[in-house]
Amino acid sequence: MINGYLGTRTSVMMQRAFFGRSLLLAQQAAVGLDSPLAPRSAPLLQRLERPMSSVTIPPPACMLRPLEVPMRYLFGPGPSNVPPRILAAGARQIIGHTHTEMYEIMNDIKKGIQYAFQTENHMTIAMSGSGHAAMECAVFNTVEPGESVLISINGIWGERVAEIAERMGANVHRMVKTPGGYFTNKEIEQAIAKYKPVLFFLAHGESSAGLCHPVDGIGDICRKHNCLFLVDTVASLGAAPIFMDKQNIDILYCGSQKALNAPPGTAPISFNDRACHKMFNRKTKPVSYLFDMTQLSNYWGCDGKPARVYHHTGPVSGFFALREALAILAEKGLEESWKKHKEVAAYLYRGLEDLGLKLFIPERDLRLPSVTTIAIPDGYDWMGLLTYIMKHHQIEMTGGLGPSVGMVMRIGLMGYNCEKTNADLALHALEDALKNYKKRRA
Ligand code: PMP
């Protein structure tokens, strides 16, 4: 039976020639050493080695060393440390991406996302890719070349979405504030009335500036002006309240690696009926095949068709981990998670102020609970401080990103890392760095 499945000894030799030692070792492990497939003698091994002589590029030395991953406290804006339970889920043996059980797991993920987003949208899936995949999916599917879009920019993420929209040929209009600034509903409505966009983008959690933007009322303005409301919650989901349905958000996405605590590489996204109407009544096909929602909606069983057809091979282990992350959030409860992030952030703010540091966002209610931004203290080289902290405390904190570079240092305490004890570790490391890392100038 095993022979029938894996082939004869000759075919094993051919496979050996093609795939090298790892396949043979895997087969050995799979069939047992006493199997007829296992090499029994040195001469056989030598014969099996012979086809390797045609290899002119030797195996790289680094590949012959074991994988080394240092233990780090990930207290930056993400990814965050992954709890053992989620790591264990991702380490399970995989199944086929089109197996019934996999579809069940994907259905569970969909329900978990609906809870996390507070939506009943049927068109709710997880992208095979990071937060950027969801950004591109949202724009590529709902906007056609030449259409007008309006992007609010108060940090890096709006600018990134603007670039994505420009690349696919949209007519992009930008509303810009310095990092940490926010837009009033009046400003938003005036700009929407002026540019008549088909889509308006807002980052709920602007992680480069540490700002949590108010959302109430914007969805209604968008409806009034027949514009879709797209919101980025990559850095805020699970840490600050968001209600997709109640707040009339048409498209919402997040990432897996922040407060959700799964490894990076999957990105939940949801479209409501307005968004579906726009994206499934297009004149042109979306520029991306991989991110085409007509295909993805079938892969995720959202299109009402009886059969799911192969589209791409989803990241099976990533989906296992994401399911576990969403399960933990469901068990804990959204309200509890929001409360915890707020409490730990408040504790961190107090500690930072006690160290004489200034928070970058002055209005407490506008601070993003998952990512706290500190104004760079006078006379300090921020990069030197962060390097010192990494070297002496194995803690990752980061500087700004895009327009906030040189303005802020960022501490992220999210999900699993969102604990007062971790805030203490971060504060202790900062205190040490401020004391012992030399100032650049007096
Ligand atoms: N949006 C926001 C608000 C983010 O913080 C990030 C990641 N830092 C992204 C989008 C992009 O996500 P990813 O790096 O997973 O592609």
Coordinates of C-alpha atoms and ligand atoms in Angstrom, one line a residue:
M1 CA 0.0 0.0 0.0
I2 CA 2.7 2.4 1.0
N3 CA 4.8 1.3 -2.0
G4 CA 1.8 1.9 -4.2
Y5 CA 1.3 5.3 -2.9
L6 CA 4.9 6.6 -2.8
G7 CA 6.2 4.7 -5.8
T8 CA 8.9 2.1 -6.3
R9 CA 12.5 2.4 -5.2
T10 CA 13.4 3.7 -8.7
S11 CA 10.9 6.5 -8.4
V12 CA 12.2 7.3 -4.9
M13 CA 15.6 7.7 -6.5
M14 CA 14.2 10.1 -9.0
Q15 CA 12.4 12.0 -6.4
R16 CA 15.7 12.1 -4.4
A17 CA 17.5 13.6 -7.3
F18 CA 14.9 16.3 -7.6
F19 CA 14.1 17.2 -4.0
G20 CA 17.2 16.2 -2.1
R21 CA 17.8 15.0 1.4
S22 CA 14.8 16.5 3.1
L23 CA 12.3 14.5 1.1
L24 CA 14.1 11.3 1.7
L25 CA 14.3 12.0 5.4
A26 CA 10.7 12.9 5.5
Q27 CA 9.8 9.7 3.7
Q28 CA 12.1 7.8 6.1
A29 CA 10.3 9.3 9.1
A30 CA 6.9 8.6 7.5
V31 CA 7.5 5.0 6.5
G32 CA 9.8 3.8 9.2
L33 CA 13.4 2.6 8.9
D34 CA 12.5 -1.0 8.2
S35 CA 10.3 -0.1 5.2
P36 CA 11.5 -1.1 1.8
L37 CA 11.6 2.6 1.0
A38 CA 14.2 3.4 3.6
P39 CA 17.9 3.4 2.6
R40 CA 19.5 0.3 4.3
S41 CA 23.1 0.6 3.2
A42 CA 25.8 3.1 2.5
P43 CA 26.1 2.1 -1.1
L44 CA 22.5 2.9 -1.7
L45 CA 22.9 6.3 0.0
Q46 CA 26.0 7.0 -2.1
R47 CA 24.0 6.1 -5.2
L48 CA 21.3 8.4 -4.1
E49 CA 23.8 11.2 -3.5
R50 CA 25.2 10.9 -7.1
P51 CA 22.7 13.1 -8.9
M52 CA 23.6 15.9 -6.5
S53 CA 26.9 16.2 -8.3
S54 CA 25.2 18.3 -11.0
V55 CA 24.6 21.0 -8.4
T56 CA 27.0 23.9 -8.9
I57 CA 25.8 26.2 -6.2
P58 CA 26.4 24.6 -2.8
P59 CA 23.9 24.8 0.0
P60 CA 24.4 28.1 1.8
A61 CA 26.2 27.8 5.1
C62 CA 23.4 29.7 6.9
M63 CA 20.9 27.1 5.8
L64 CA 22.9 24.4 7.6
R65 CA 22.6 26.2 10.9
P66 CA 19.5 25.9 13.0
L67 CA 17.0 28.7 13.0
E68 CA 17.7 31.2 15.8
V69 CA 15.0 33.6 17.0
P70 CA 15.8 35.8 20.0
M71 CA 13.2 36.4 22.7
R72 CA 12.0 40.0 22.4
Y73 CA 9.4 42.0 24.1
L74 CA 7.5 43.5 21.2
F75 CA 6.3 46.7 22.7
G76 CA 6.3 48.6 19.4
P77 CA 3.3 49.3 17.2
G78 CA 3.1 45.7 16.1
P79 CA 3.5 42.8 15.6
S80 CA 2.9 42.1 19.3
N81 CA 4.0 38.9 21.1
V82 CA 1.9 35.9 20.3
P83 CA 0.4 34.0 23.2
P84 CA 1.3 30.3 23.5
R85 CA -2.3 29.2 22.7
I86 CA -2.2 31.0 19.4
L87 CA 1.3 29.8 18.6
A88 CA 0.1 26.2 19.3
A89 CA -2.9 26.6 17.0
G90 CA -0.6 27.8 14.2
A91 CA 1.8 24.9 14.8
R92 CA -1.0 22.2 14.2
Q93 CA -0.5 19.9 11.3
I94 CA -2.2 21.5 8.3
I95 CA -5.1 20.2 6.3
G96 CA -6.0 20.9 2.7
H97 CA -7.2 24.4 2.0
T98 CA -10.3 23.0 0.3
H99 CA -11.2 20.4 2.8
T100 CA -14.6 20.6 4.4
E101 CA -13.0 21.0 7.8
M102 CA -11.0 23.9 6.5
Y103 CA -14.2 25.6 5.2
E104 CA -15.7 25.1 8.6
I105 CA -12.7 26.8 10.2
M106 CA -13.1 29.6 7.7
N107 CA -16.8 29.9 8.6
D108 CA -15.8 30.2 12.2
I109 CA -13.3 32.9 11.4
K110 CA -16.0 34.8 9.5
K111 CA -18.2 34.7 12.6
G112 CA -15.3 35.7 14.8
I113 CA -14.7 38.7 12.6
Q114 CA -18.4 39.6 12.5
Y115 CA -18.2 39.8 16.3
A116 CA -14.9 41.7 16.4
F117 CA -16.3 44.2 13.8
Q118 CA -19.8 44.3 15.3
T119 CA -21.4 43.6 11.9
E120 CA -23.9 41.2 10.4
N121 CA -22.3 41.6 6.9
H122 CA -22.3 38.3 5.0
M123 CA -19.4 39.5 2.9
T124 CA -16.8 39.1 5.7
I125 CA -13.6 37.3 5.1
A126 CA -9.9 37.2 6.0
M127 CA -7.3 38.2 3.4
S128 CA -4.3 36.0 2.7
G129 CA -1.8 38.7 3.4
S130 CA -1.0 41.5 5.8
G131 CA -3.0 44.7 6.5
H132 CA -1.8 46.0 3.2
A133 CA -3.6 43.2 1.4
A134 CA -6.8 44.4 3.0
M135 CA -6.1 48.0 2.1
E136 CA -5.5 47.0 -1.6
C137 CA -8.5 44.7 -1.6
A138 CA -10.8 47.5 -0.3
V139 CA -9.6 50.0 -2.9
F140 CA -9.1 47.7 -5.9
N141 CA -12.6 46.3 -5.6
T142 CA -14.7 49.4 -4.8
V143 CA -13.0 52.0 -7.0
E144 CA -12.6 52.0 -10.8
P145 CA -10.0 53.9 -12.7
G146 CA -10.9 57.6 -13.1
E147 CA -13.2 57.6 -10.1
S148 CA -12.8 60.2 -7.4
V149 CA -11.6 59.2 -3.9
L150 CA -11.0 61.3 -0.8
I151 CA -8.4 60.3 1.7
S152 CA -7.8 61.9 5.1
I153 CA -4.2 62.0 6.0
N154 CA -2.9 62.6 9.5
G155 CA 0.0 60.2 9.6
I156 CA 1.3 57.5 7.2
W157 CA -1.8 55.3 6.6
G158 CA -3.9 57.8 4.6
E159 CA -0.9 58.6 2.4
R160 CA -0.4 54.8 1.8
V161 CA -4.0 54.3 0.8
A162 CA -3.8 57.4 -1.5
E163 CA -0.8 55.8 -3.2
I164 CA -2.6 52.5 -3.6
A165 CA -5.6 54.4 -5.2
E166 CA -3.3 56.4 -7.5
R167 CA -1.6 53.2 -8.7
M168 CA -4.9 51.8 -9.8
G169 CA -5.8 55.0 -11.6
A170 CA -8.2 56.7 -9.2
N171 CA -8.5 60.4 -9.1
V172 CA -7.2 61.0 -5.6
H173 CA -8.0 64.0 -3.4
R174 CA -6.1 64.4 -0.1
M175 CA -7.2 66.2 3.1
V176 CA -4.0 66.6 5.1
K177 CA -3.2 67.4 8.7
T178 CA 0.1 67.2 10.5
P179 CA 0.6 63.8 12.3
G180 CA -1.8 63.6 15.2
G181 CA -4.3 66.1 13.8
Y182 CA -7.9 65.1 13.3
F183 CA -10.7 66.1 11.0
T184 CA -14.0 67.5 12.1
N185 CA -17.2 66.1 10.6
K186 CA -17.8 69.5 9.0
E187 CA -14.4 69.5 7.3
I188 CA -15.1 66.0 6.0
E189 CA -18.5 66.9 4.7
Q190 CA -17.2 70.0 3.0
A191 CA -14.5 68.0 1.2
I192 CA -16.9 65.2 0.2
A193 CA -19.4 67.8 -1.2
K194 CA -16.5 69.4 -3.1
Y195 CA -14.8 66.3 -4.6
K196 CA -17.8 64.0 -4.8
P197 CA -15.7 60.9 -4.1
V198 CA -17.0 57.3 -4.5
L199 CA -14.9 56.4 -1.4
F200 CA -13.7 58.2 1.7
F201 CA -10.9 56.8 3.8
L202 CA -10.2 57.3 7.5
A203 CA -7.7 55.5 9.8
H204 CA -9.5 54.8 13.1
G205 CA -6.2 54.0 14.8
E206 CA -3.4 56.1 13.2
S207 CA -0.5 54.1 14.6
S208 CA 2.2 56.4 13.3
A209 CA 0.8 59.3 15.4
G210 CA -0.9 57.4 18.2
L211 CA -4.3 58.9 17.4
C212 CA -7.7 57.3 17.7
H213 CA -9.9 59.2 15.3
P214 CA -13.6 59.8 16.2
V215 CA -15.9 58.0 13.8
D216 CA -19.4 58.9 14.8
G217 CA -21.5 60.7 12.2
I218 CA -19.0 60.2 9.3
G219 CA -20.9 57.2 8.0
D220 CA -24.1 59.2 7.8
I221 CA -22.3 62.0 5.9
C222 CA -21.0 59.4 3.4
R223 CA -24.4 58.0 2.9
K224 CA -25.9 61.4 2.3
H225 CA -23.4 62.0 -0.4
N226 CA -23.5 58.5 -1.9
C227 CA -19.9 57.8 -1.0
L228 CA -18.5 54.6 0.6
F229 CA -16.9 54.9 4.0
L230 CA -13.7 52.9 4.4
V231 CA -12.1 52.6 7.8
D232 CA -8.7 51.2 8.8
T233 CA -8.7 49.5 12.2
V234 CA -5.4 47.6 11.8
A235 CA -4.0 49.2 15.0
S236 CA -7.2 49.7 16.9
L237 CA -9.4 46.6 16.6
G238 CA -9.9 45.0 20.0
A239 CA -8.2 48.0 21.7
A240 CA -10.8 50.8 21.0
P241 CA -14.5 50.5 20.3
I242 CA -15.7 50.3 16.7
F243 CA -19.2 49.3 15.6
M244 CA -19.2 48.7 11.9
D245 CA -23.0 48.4 11.5
K246 CA -24.1 51.1 14.0
Q247 CA -21.5 53.5 12.7
N248 CA -22.5 53.0 9.1
I249 CA -19.0 51.9 8.0
D250 CA -19.2 50.4 4.5
I251 CA -15.8 48.7 4.4
L252 CA -13.7 47.8 7.5
Y253 CA -10.4 46.0 7.7
C254 CA -7.8 45.2 10.3
G255 CA -4.6 43.1 10.6
S256 CA -3.9 39.9 12.6
Q257 CA -0.8 41.0 14.4
K258 CA -1.8 43.8 16.7
A259 CA -4.4 43.5 19.5
L260 CA -5.6 40.3 18.0
N261 CA -2.2 38.8 18.7
A262 CA -2.0 36.3 15.8
P263 CA 1.2 36.2 13.7
P264 CA 1.2 38.7 10.8
G265 CA -0.1 37.5 7.5
T266 CA -3.9 37.5 7.6
A267 CA -6.2 40.5 7.5
P268 CA -10.0 40.5 8.3
I269 CA -12.1 42.6 6.0
S270 CA -15.9 43.2 5.7
F271 CA -18.1 44.8 3.1
N272 CA -21.7 45.8 3.7
D273 CA -24.5 45.8 1.0
R274 CA -23.7 49.2 -0.3
A275 CA -20.1 48.3 -0.8
C276 CA -21.1 45.0 -2.4
H277 CA -23.5 46.8 -4.8
K278 CA -20.7 49.0 -5.9
M279 CA -18.0 46.3 -6.2
F280 CA -20.2 43.7 -8.0
N281 CA -21.6 46.2 -10.6
R282 CA -18.3 47.4 -12.0
K283 CA -17.6 48.1 -15.7
T284 CA -14.0 47.0 -15.3
K285 CA -12.3 44.1 -13.6
P286 CA -10.3 44.9 -10.5
V287 CA -6.6 45.2 -11.3
S288 CA -5.7 42.3 -9.0
Y289 CA -6.7 38.7 -9.6
L290 CA -5.6 37.6 -6.1
F291 CA -7.7 40.3 -4.4
D292 CA -10.7 40.1 -6.7
M293 CA -13.8 39.9 -4.4
T294 CA -15.8 38.0 -7.0
Q295 CA -13.3 35.2 -6.5
L296 CA -12.6 35.7 -2.8
S297 CA -16.3 35.8 -1.9
N298 CA -16.7 32.3 -3.5
Y299 CA -13.5 31.0 -1.7
W300 CA -15.0 32.2 1.6
G301 CA -18.5 30.9 0.8
C302 CA -20.1 34.3 0.8
D303 CA -21.5 34.4 -2.8
G304 CA -24.4 31.9 -2.2
K305 CA -23.0 29.4 -4.7
P306 CA -23.2 25.8 -3.6
A307 CA -19.6 25.0 -4.5
R308 CA -16.4 26.8 -3.5
V309 CA -13.9 26.7 -6.3
Y310 CA -10.2 26.9 -6.0
H311 CA -8.9 30.4 -6.2
H312 CA -5.6 30.4 -4.3
T313 CA -4.1 28.4 -1.5
G314 CA -4.9 30.2 1.7
P315 CA -2.4 30.4 4.6
V316 CA -3.8 27.4 6.4
S317 CA -1.6 27.8 9.5
G318 CA -2.3 31.5 9.6
F319 CA -6.0 30.8 9.5
F320 CA -5.7 28.4 12.4
A321 CA -3.9 31.1 14.4
L322 CA -6.4 33.7 13.4
R323 CA -9.3 31.5 14.5
E324 CA -7.7 31.0 17.9
A325 CA -7.0 34.8 18.2
L326 CA -10.7 35.5 17.4
A327 CA -11.8 32.8 19.8
I328 CA -9.7 34.4 22.6
L329 CA -11.3 37.8 21.9
A330 CA -14.8 36.2 21.9
E331 CA -14.1 34.5 25.2
K332 CA -12.7 37.6 26.8
G333 CA -15.4 39.9 25.3
L334 CA -14.9 43.1 23.3
E335 CA -15.9 45.4 26.2
E336 CA -13.4 43.7 28.5
S337 CA -10.7 44.0 25.9
W338 CA -11.4 47.8 25.3
K339 CA -11.5 48.4 29.1
K340 CA -8.2 46.6 29.7
H341 CA -6.4 48.6 26.9
K342 CA -7.7 51.9 28.3
E343 CA -6.7 51.0 31.8
V344 CA -3.2 49.9 30.9
A345 CA -2.7 52.9 28.6
A346 CA -3.8 55.2 31.4
Y347 CA -1.3 53.5 33.8
L348 CA 1.4 54.0 31.1
Y349 CA 0.6 57.7 30.6
R350 CA 1.0 58.3 34.4
G351 CA 4.4 56.5 34.4
L352 CA 5.6 58.4 31.3
E353 CA 4.6 61.7 32.8
D354 CA 6.3 60.8 36.1
L355 CA 9.5 60.3 34.0
G356 CA 9.1 63.9 32.8
L357 CA 8.0 62.8 29.3
K358 CA 5.4 64.5 27.2
L359 CA 2.6 62.6 25.5
F360 CA 2.4 63.5 21.8
I361 CA -1.4 63.6 21.7
P362 CA -2.5 66.2 24.2
E363 CA -6.2 65.2 24.2
R364 CA -6.6 62.1 26.3
D365 CA -9.8 61.0 24.5
L366 CA -8.0 61.0 21.2
R367 CA -5.1 58.8 22.2
L368 CA -4.9 55.3 20.7
P369 CA -5.0 52.9 23.7
S370 CA -2.9 50.3 21.8
V371 CA -0.1 52.6 20.7
T372 CA 1.1 55.5 22.8
T373 CA 3.2 58.2 21.3
I374 CA 5.7 60.2 23.3
A375 CA 7.2 63.5 22.1
I376 CA 10.9 63.0 21.7
P377 CA 12.5 64.5 24.8
D378 CA 14.6 67.6 24.2
G379 CA 18.3 66.9 23.5
Y380 CA 17.9 63.1 23.0
D381 CA 18.7 61.2 19.9
W382 CA 15.6 59.0 19.7
M383 CA 17.3 56.3 17.6
G384 CA 20.0 56.0 20.2
L385 CA 17.5 55.7 23.0
L386 CA 15.6 52.9 21.2
T387 CA 18.8 51.1 20.3
Y388 CA 19.9 51.3 23.9
I389 CA 16.6 49.9 25.1
M390 CA 16.7 47.0 22.6
K391 CA 20.3 46.2 23.5
H392 CA 20.0 46.4 27.3
H393 CA 16.4 45.3 27.8
Q394 CA 15.5 43.2 24.7
I395 CA 12.5 45.5 24.3
E396 CA 11.3 46.7 21.0
M397 CA 9.9 50.2 21.0
T398 CA 10.0 52.3 17.8
G399 CA 10.3 55.8 16.5
G400 CA 7.8 57.4 14.2
L401 CA 6.8 56.3 10.7
G402 CA 6.4 58.4 7.6
P403 CA 5.6 62.0 8.6
S404 CA 6.0 61.3 12.3
V405 CA 9.7 60.2 12.0
G406 CA 11.7 62.4 14.3
M407 CA 8.6 63.5 16.2
V408 CA 7.6 60.6 18.3
M409 CA 8.7 57.4 20.0
R410 CA 6.0 54.7 20.1
I411 CA 5.1 52.1 22.8
G412 CA 2.6 49.5 21.9
L413 CA 1.0 47.4 24.6
M414 CA -1.7 45.4 22.9
G415 CA -3.7 42.2 23.4
Y416 CA -1.5 39.7 25.2
N417 CA 1.1 42.4 26.0
C418 CA -1.5 44.7 27.4
E419 CA -0.6 44.3 31.1
K420 CA 0.6 46.8 33.8
T421 CA 3.6 44.6 34.4
N422 CA 4.7 45.2 30.8
A423 CA 4.0 48.9 31.2
D424 CA 6.4 48.7 34.1
L425 CA 9.0 46.9 32.0
A426 CA 8.7 49.6 29.3
L427 CA 8.9 52.4 31.9
H428 CA 11.9 50.9 33.6
A429 CA 13.7 50.5 30.3
L430 CA 12.9 54.1 29.3
E431 CA 14.1 55.4 32.7
D432 CA 17.3 53.6 32.4
A433 CA 17.9 54.8 28.8
L434 CA 17.1 58.4 29.7
K435 CA 19.6 58.2 32.6
N436 CA 22.4 56.3 31.0
Y437 CA 22.2 57.0 27.3
K438 CA 24.2 60.1 26.6
K439 CA 22.3 63.1 25.3
R440 CA 23.4 64.2 21.8
R441 CA 23.5 67.9 22.7
A442 CA 23.1 69.8 25.9
Ligands
PMP1 N1 -2.8 50.4 8.9 C1 -2.4 50.7 10.1 C2 -3.1 51.7 11.0 C3 -1.2 50.0 10.6 O1 -0.8 50.3 11.8 C4 -0.6 49.1 9.8 C5 0.6 48.3 10.2 N2 1.5 49.0 11.0 C6 -1.1 48.9 8.5 C7 -2.2 49.6 8.1 C8 -0.4 47.9 7.5 O2 -0.5 46.6 8.0 P1 0.6 45.5 7.6 O3 1.9 46.0 8.0 O4 0.1 44.3 8.3 O5 0.5 45.4 6.1

